[in-house]
Short mmCIF file of C-alpha atoms and ligand atoms in Angstrom, two decimals:
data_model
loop_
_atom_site.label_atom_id
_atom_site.label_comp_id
_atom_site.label_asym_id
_atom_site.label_seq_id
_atom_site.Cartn_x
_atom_site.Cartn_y
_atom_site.Cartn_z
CA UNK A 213 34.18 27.34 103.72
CA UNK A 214 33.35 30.57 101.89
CA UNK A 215 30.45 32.11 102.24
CA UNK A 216 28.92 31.91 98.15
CA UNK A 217 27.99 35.60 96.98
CA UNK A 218 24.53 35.96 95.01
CA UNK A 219 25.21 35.88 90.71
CA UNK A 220 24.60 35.04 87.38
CA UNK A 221 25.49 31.74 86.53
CA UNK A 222 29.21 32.02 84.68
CA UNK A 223 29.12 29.79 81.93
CA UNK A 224 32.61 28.20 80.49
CA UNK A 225 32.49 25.58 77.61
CA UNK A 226 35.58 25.20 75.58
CA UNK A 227 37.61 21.91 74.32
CA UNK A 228 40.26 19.90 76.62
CA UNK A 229 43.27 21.70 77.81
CA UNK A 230 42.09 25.59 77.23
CA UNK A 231 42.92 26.13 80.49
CA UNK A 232 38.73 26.46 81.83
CA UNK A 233 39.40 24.55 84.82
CA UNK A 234 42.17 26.68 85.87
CA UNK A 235 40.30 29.96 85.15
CA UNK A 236 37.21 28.66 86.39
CA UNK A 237 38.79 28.04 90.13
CA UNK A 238 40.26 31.51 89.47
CA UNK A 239 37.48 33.04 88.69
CA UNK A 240 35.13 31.79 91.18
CA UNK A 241 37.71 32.28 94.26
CA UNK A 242 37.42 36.37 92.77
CA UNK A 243 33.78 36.87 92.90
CA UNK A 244 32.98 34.24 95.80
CA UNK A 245 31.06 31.99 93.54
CA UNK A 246 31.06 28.53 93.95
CA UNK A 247 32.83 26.57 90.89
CA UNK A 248 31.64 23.66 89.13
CA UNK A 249 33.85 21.18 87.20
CA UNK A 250 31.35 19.28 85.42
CA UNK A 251 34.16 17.13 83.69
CA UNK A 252 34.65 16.03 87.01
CA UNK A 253 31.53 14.39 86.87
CA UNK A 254 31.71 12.64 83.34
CA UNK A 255 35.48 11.39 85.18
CA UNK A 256 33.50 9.60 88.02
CA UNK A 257 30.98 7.80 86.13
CA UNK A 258 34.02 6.46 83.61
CA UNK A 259 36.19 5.91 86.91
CA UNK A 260 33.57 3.45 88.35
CA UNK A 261 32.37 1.97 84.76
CA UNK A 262 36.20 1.11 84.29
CA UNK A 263 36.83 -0.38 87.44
CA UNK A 264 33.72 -2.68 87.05
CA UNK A 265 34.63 -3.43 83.33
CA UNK A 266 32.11 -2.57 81.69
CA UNK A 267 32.09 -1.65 78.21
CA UNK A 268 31.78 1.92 78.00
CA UNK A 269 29.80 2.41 74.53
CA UNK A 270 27.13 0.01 76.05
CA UNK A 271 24.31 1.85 76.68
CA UNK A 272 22.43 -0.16 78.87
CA UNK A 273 25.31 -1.43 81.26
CA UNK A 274 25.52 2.24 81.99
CA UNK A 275 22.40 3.06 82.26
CA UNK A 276 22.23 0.21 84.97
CA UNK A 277 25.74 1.75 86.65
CA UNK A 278 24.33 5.22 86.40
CA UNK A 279 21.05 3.62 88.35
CA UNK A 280 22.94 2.78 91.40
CA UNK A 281 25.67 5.20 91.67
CA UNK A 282 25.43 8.73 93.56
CA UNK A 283 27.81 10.85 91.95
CA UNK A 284 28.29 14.30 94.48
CA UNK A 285 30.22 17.66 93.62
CA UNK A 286 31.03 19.85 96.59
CA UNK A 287 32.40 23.06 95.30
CA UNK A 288 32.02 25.13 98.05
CA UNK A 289 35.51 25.38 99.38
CA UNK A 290 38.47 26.03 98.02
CA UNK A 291 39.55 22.55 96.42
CA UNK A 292 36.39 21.28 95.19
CA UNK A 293 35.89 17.57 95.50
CA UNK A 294 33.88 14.74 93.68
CA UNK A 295 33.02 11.47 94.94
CA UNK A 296 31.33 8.07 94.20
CA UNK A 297 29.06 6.53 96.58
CA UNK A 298 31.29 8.53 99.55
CA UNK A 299 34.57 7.71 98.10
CA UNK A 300 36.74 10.88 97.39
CA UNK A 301 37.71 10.25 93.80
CA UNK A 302 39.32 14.15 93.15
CA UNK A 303 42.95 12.60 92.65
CA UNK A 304 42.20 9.28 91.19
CA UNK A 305 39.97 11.02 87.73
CA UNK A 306 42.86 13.10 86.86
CA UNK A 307 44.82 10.70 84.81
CA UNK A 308 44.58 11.03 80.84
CA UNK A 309 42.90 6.99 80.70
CA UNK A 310 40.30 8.68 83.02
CA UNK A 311 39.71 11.79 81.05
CA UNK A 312 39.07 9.08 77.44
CA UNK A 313 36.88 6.89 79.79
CA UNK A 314 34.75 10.41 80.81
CA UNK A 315 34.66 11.38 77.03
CA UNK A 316 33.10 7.70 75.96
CA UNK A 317 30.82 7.32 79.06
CA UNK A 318 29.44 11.21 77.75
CA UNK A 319 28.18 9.93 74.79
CA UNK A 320 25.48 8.12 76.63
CA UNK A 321 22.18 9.83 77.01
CA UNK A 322 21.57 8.43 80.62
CA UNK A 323 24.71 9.40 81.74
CA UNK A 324 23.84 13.31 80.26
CA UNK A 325 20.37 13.32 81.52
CA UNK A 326 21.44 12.09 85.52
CA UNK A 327 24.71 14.59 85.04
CA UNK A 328 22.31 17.35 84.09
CA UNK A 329 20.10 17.11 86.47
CA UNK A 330 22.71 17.40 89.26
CA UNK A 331 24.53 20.08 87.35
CA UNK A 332 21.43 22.53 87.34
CA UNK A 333 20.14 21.35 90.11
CA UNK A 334 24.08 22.53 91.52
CA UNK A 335 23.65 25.84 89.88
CA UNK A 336 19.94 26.81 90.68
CA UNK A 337 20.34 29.40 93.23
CA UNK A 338 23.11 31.21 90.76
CA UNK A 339 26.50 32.71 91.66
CA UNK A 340 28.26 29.98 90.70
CA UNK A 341 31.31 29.49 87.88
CA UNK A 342 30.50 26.14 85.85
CA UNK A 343 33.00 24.61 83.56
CA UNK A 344 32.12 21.91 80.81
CA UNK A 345 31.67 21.16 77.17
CA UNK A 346 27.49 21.96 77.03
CA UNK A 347 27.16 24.86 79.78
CA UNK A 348 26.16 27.84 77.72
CA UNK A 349 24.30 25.18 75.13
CA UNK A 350 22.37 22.89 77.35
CA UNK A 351 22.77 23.08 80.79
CA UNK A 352 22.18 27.04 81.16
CA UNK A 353 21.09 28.33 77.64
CA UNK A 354 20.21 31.16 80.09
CA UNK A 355 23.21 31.86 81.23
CA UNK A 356 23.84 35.77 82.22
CA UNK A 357 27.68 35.29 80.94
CA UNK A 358 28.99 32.62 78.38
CA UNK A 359 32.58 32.21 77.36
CA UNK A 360 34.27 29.50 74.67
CA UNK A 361 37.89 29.60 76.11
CA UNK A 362 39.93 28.08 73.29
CA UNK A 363 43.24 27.38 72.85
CA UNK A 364 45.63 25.93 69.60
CA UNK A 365 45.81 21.99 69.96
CA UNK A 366 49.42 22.01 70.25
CA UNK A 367 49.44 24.53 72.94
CA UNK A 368 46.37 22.64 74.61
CA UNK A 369 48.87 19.76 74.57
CA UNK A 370 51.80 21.11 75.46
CA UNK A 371 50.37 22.82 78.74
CA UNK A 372 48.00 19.56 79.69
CA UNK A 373 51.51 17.49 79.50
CA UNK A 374 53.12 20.05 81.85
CA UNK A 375 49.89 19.84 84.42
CA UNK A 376 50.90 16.07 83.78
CA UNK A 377 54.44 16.44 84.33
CA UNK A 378 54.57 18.42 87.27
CA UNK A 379 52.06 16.13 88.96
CA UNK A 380 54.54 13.48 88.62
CA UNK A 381 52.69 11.12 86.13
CA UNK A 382 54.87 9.27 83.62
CA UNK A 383 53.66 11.10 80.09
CA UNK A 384 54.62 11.56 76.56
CA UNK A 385 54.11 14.64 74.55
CA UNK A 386 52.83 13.20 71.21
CA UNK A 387 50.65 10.84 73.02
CA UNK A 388 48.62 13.47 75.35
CA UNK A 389 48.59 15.52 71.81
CA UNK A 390 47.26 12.46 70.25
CA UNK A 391 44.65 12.11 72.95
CA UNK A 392 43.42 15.32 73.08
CA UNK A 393 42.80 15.23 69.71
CA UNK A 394 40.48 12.16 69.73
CA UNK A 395 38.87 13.71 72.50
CA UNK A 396 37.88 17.25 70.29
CA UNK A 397 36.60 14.99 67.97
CA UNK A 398 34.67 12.56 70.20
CA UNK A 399 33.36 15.55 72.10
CA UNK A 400 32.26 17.84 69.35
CA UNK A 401 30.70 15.01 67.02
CA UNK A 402 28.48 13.17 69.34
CA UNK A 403 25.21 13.51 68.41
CA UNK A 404 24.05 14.61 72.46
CA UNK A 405 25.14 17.97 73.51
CA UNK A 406 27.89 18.16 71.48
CA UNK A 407 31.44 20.84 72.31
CA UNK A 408 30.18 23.65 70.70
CA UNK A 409 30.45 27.83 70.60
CA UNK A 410 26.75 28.92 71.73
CA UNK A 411 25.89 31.57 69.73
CA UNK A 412 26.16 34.12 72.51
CA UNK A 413 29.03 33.17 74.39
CA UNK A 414 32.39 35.55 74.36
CA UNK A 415 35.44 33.44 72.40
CA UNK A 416 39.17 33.85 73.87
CA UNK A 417 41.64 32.17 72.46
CA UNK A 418 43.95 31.52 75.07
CA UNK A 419 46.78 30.21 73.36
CA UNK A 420 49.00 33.95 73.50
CA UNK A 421 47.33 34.74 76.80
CA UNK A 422 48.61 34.10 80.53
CA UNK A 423 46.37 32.85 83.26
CA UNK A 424 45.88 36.64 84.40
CA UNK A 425 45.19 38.12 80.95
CA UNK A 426 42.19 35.72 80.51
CA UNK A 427 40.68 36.58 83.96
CA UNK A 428 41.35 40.08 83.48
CA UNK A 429 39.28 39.91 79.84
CA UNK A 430 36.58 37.74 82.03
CA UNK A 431 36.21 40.16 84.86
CA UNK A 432 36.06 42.96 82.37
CA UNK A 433 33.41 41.19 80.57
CA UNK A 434 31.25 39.89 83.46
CA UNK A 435 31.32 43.86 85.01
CA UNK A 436 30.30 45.69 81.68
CA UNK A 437 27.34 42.78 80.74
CA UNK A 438 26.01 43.45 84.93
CA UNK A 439 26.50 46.94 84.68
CA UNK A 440 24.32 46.88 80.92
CA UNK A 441 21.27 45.28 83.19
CA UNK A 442 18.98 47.37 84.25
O1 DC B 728 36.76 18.81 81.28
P1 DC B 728 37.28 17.37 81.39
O2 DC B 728 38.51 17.11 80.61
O3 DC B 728 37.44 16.95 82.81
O4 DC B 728 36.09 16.47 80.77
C1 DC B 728 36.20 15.08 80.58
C2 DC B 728 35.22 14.62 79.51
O5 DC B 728 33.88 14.72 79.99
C3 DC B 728 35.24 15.40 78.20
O6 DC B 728 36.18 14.89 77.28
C4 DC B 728 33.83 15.27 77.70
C5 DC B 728 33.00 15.07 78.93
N1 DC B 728 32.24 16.28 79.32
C6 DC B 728 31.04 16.49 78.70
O7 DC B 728 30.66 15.73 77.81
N2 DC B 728 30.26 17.54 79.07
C7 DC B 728 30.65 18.39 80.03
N3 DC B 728 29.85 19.41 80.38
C8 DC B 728 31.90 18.20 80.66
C9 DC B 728 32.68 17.14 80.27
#
């Protein structure tokens, strides 16, 4: 386990497939922050409101699910890990069905208001790296450092097939295109804490940038915006 370093909190909202997780992990591992996939923790409530059926625009089935269910995030080590109720659930909420099922189960507001909770009460102490949709809006509207990492869709697509691919899941271009489409528009038009730019967050577009470009622009940020604080 590392040892977290005292921070800001690092704030990274952006739309599915810009490449935040990646970064985020990146990022953290370089200042010794802790990083926090919140996405992971939209994934676990749809993971166990799929497995028990229930109908995921039903507000009050999920508010019932979301009663009895103990979502945990440990991001303390290297490969951070999310489970439900003590079952490790890391591998199981990366499929594309489970990243649809986290996008519906988001639009409910018990679902946010349990998921927020956890994720500031994860981030409270500071010097951690959070990754999400609401971070710089919501979550931490305080945030010391905010960045929208966006990306084109098609490139979005093209590199969450590849992630796909290489994992060894059976996947079709045009239909993780199609999906992360629906998902931008799902995520940015719900009427709770919907994807959007906070007003005082940093934009990169990722799409012409490699992995160590967009750290590189991060770190560069993160030092000049500490350095400005008196
Ligand atoms: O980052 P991801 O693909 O793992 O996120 C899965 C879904 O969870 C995403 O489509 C919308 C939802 N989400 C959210 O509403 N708010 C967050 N802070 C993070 C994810």
């Amino acid at each position: 386990m590392i040892k977290r370093a005292q921070g800001p909190v690092i704030a990274i909202d952006g739309p599915s497939g810009a490449g935040k997780s990646t970064i985020a992990k990146l990022l953290a591992r370089r200042l010794k922050y802790a990083y926090i996939d919140t996405g992971a923790m939209y994934r676990a409530i749809g993971w166990k409101a799929t497995r028990e059926g229930i109908d995921l625009a039903d507000e009050h089935a999920l508010a019932e699910l979301v009663s009895r269910t103990k979502v945990t995030f440990n991001g303390g080590s290297a490969d951070p890990k999310v489970s439900v109720d003590g079952r490790d659930v890391s591998g199981e909420i990366r499929t594309p069905e489970m990243g649809m099922a986290a996008s519906a189960v988001s639009r409910s507001k018990t679902v946010r208001a349990r998921l927020l909770e956890l994720q500031r009460e994860l981030g409270a102490d500071g010097g951690v790296v959070m990754d999400g949709r609401d971070i710089g809006t919501v979550v931490f509207p305080d945030a010391e450092v905010k960045f929208y990492l966006d990306a084109t869709a098609e490139e979005r697509g093209r590199r969450r097939y590849q992630e796909l691919k290489e994992k060894g899941l059976d996947v079709e271009l045009a239909r993780i295109t199609g999906e992360i489409a629906m998902r931008d528009l799902q995520d940015s038009r719900r009427d709770i804490a919907p994807l959007r730019k906070a007003d005082d967050a940093i934009l990169i577009d990722s799409s012409r940038l490699t992995v160590e470009e967009v750290l590189e622009r991060m770190l560069g940020e993160i030092g000049s915006r500490r350095a400005g604080r008196v």
